[in-house]
XYZ file of C-alpha atoms in Angstrom:
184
model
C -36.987 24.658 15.583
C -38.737 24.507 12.069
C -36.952 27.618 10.488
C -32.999 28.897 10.684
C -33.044 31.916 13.560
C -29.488 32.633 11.768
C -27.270 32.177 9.011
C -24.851 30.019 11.746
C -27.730 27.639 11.740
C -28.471 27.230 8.118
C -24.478 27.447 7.003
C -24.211 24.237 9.658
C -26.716 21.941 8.344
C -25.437 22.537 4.606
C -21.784 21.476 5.693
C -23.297 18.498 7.509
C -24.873 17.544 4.747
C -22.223 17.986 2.695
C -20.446 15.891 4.838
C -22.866 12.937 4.439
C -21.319 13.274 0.552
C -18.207 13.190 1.173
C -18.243 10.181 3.413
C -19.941 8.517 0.807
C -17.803 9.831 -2.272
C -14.502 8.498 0.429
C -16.541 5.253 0.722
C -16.924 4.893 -3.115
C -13.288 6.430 -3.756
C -11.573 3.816 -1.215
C -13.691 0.705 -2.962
C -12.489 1.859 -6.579
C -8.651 2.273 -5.665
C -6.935 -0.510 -3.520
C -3.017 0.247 -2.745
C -0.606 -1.918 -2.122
C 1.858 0.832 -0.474
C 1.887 1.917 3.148
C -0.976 4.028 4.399
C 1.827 6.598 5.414
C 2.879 6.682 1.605
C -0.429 6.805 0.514
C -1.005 10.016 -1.912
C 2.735 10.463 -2.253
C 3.682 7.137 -4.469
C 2.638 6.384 -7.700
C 1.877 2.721 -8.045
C 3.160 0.956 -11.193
C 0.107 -1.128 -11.221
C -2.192 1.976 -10.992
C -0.387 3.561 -14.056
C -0.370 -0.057 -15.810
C -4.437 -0.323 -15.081
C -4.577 3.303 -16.356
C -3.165 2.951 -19.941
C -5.120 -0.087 -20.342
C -8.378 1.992 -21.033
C -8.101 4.398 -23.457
C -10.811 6.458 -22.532
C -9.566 8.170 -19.093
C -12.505 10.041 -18.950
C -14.749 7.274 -18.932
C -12.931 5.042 -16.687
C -12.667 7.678 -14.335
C -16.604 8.487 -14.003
C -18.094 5.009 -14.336
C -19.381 3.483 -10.621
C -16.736 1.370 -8.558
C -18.072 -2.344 -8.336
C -19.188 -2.330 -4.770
C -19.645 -5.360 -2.472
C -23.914 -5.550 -1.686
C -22.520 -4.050 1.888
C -21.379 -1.028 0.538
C -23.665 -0.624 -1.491
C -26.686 -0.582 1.222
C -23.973 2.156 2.897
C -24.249 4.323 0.032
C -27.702 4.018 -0.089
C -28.313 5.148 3.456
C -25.703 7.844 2.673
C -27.940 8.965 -0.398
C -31.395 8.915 1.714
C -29.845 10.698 4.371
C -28.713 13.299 2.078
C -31.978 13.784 0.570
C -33.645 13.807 3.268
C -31.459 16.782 4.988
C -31.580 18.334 2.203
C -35.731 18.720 2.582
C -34.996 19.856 5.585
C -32.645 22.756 4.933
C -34.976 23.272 2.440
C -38.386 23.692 4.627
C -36.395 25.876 7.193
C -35.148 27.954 4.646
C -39.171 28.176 3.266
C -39.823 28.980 6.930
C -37.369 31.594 7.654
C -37.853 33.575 4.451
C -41.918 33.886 5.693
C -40.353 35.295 9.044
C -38.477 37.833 7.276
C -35.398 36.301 8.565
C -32.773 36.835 5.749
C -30.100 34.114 5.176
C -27.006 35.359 3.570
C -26.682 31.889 1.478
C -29.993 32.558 -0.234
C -29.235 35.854 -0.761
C -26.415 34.693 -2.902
C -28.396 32.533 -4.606
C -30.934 34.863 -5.546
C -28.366 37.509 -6.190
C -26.178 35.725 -8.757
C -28.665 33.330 -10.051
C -26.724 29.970 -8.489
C -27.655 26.724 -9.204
C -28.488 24.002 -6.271
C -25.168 22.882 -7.918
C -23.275 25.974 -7.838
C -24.244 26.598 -4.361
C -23.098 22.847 -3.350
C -19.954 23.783 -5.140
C -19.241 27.184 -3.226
C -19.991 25.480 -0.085
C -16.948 22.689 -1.322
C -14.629 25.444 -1.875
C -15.295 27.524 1.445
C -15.614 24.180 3.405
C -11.573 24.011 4.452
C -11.453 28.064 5.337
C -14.395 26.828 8.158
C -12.729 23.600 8.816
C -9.609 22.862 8.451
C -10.105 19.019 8.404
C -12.171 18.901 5.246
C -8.601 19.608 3.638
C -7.612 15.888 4.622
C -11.039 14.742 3.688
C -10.089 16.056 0.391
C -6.086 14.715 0.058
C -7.377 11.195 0.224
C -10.024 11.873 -2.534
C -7.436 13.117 -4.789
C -5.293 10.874 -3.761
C -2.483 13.562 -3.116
C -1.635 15.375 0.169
C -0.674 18.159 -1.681
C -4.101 18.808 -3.311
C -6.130 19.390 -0.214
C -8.739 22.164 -1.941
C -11.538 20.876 -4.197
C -10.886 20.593 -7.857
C -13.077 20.282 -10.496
C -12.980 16.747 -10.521
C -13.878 16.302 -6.713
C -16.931 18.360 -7.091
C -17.973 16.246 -9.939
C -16.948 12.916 -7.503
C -18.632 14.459 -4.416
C -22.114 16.216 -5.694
C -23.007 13.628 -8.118
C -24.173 10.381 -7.737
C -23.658 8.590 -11.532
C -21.740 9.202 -14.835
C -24.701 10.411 -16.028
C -24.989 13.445 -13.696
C -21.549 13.791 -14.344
C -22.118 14.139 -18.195
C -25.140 16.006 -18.236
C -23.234 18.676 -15.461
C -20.550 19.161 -18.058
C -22.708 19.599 -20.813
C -25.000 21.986 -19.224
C -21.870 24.314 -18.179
C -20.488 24.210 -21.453
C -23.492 25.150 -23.133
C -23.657 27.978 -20.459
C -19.689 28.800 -21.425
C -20.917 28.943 -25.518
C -23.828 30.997 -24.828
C -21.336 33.830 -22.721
C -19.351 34.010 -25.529
């Protein structure tokens, strides 16, 4: 089918492809942080080494956002992730095309239109409402923080999941804070 009969439909395909970014923001996440503690411990311990490694840099910030070194292997994995993601994402977009020029409202684009929302705003909504669908997105998102307590998206995990580079990292920032300034 080339357009979304319902909202079901449309809501679906955005979590899978939100999906596809998480798997890849895991993949990256797991190459950039190695632990030496049991898997069972994992997000509960503190590693000395990891707080060591940590004071080292003295830009947190920076260290934080810059690419994991990844193994050519991984690499290629992300890649695929990336192209599959894009590639969805014409997809949703088309059917969405498609089902507006059959009348057929979808409550997502409503709210876009409604309250103005950003590709990136919308990708961030879907984040937050992602463990009230499915539960299991709340491990998905322990092991990205690194914490089994924090199983809801932060700030930081949006940044970690929706972009792809430091630089869409910076440039996300910026644009909100200019947004923040101009409110004010």
């Amino acid at each position: 089918m080339n357009y979304y009969p319902d909202s079901f439909e449309h809501l679906r395909d955005e979590l899978k492809r939100l999906t596809i970014l998480l798997h890849r923001a895991v993949l990256l996440n797991r190459a950039q942080y190695t632990h030496t503690i049991p898997g069972s411990l994992a997000g509960q311990v503190v590693e000395a080494a990891e707080i060591d490694a940590l004071l080292q840099n003295d830009d947190f910030l920076a260290a934080r956002w810059q690419a994991p070194q990844v193994d050519p292997v991984l690499a290629s994995r992300v890649e695929t992730l990336d192209a599959d993601a894009a590639r969805l994402r014409n997809i949703i977009d088309e059917k969405v095309t498609a089902s507006t020029k059959k009348g057929i409202r979808l409550p997502l684009v409503r709210l876009i239109e409604e309250f103005g929302l950003s590709a990136f705003e919308l990708e961030v909504l879907l984040l937050a409402i992602a463990p009230d669908l499915d539960p299991a997105f709340e491990k998905v998102f322990a092991e990205l923080h690194d914490d089994v307590i924090r199983t809801r998206p932060s700030v930081d995990l949006a940044l970690q999941v929706l972009c792809r580079n430091e630089r869409e990292k910076i440039h996300i920032v910026q644009e909100y804070r200019h947004r923040l300034e101009r409110t004010r």
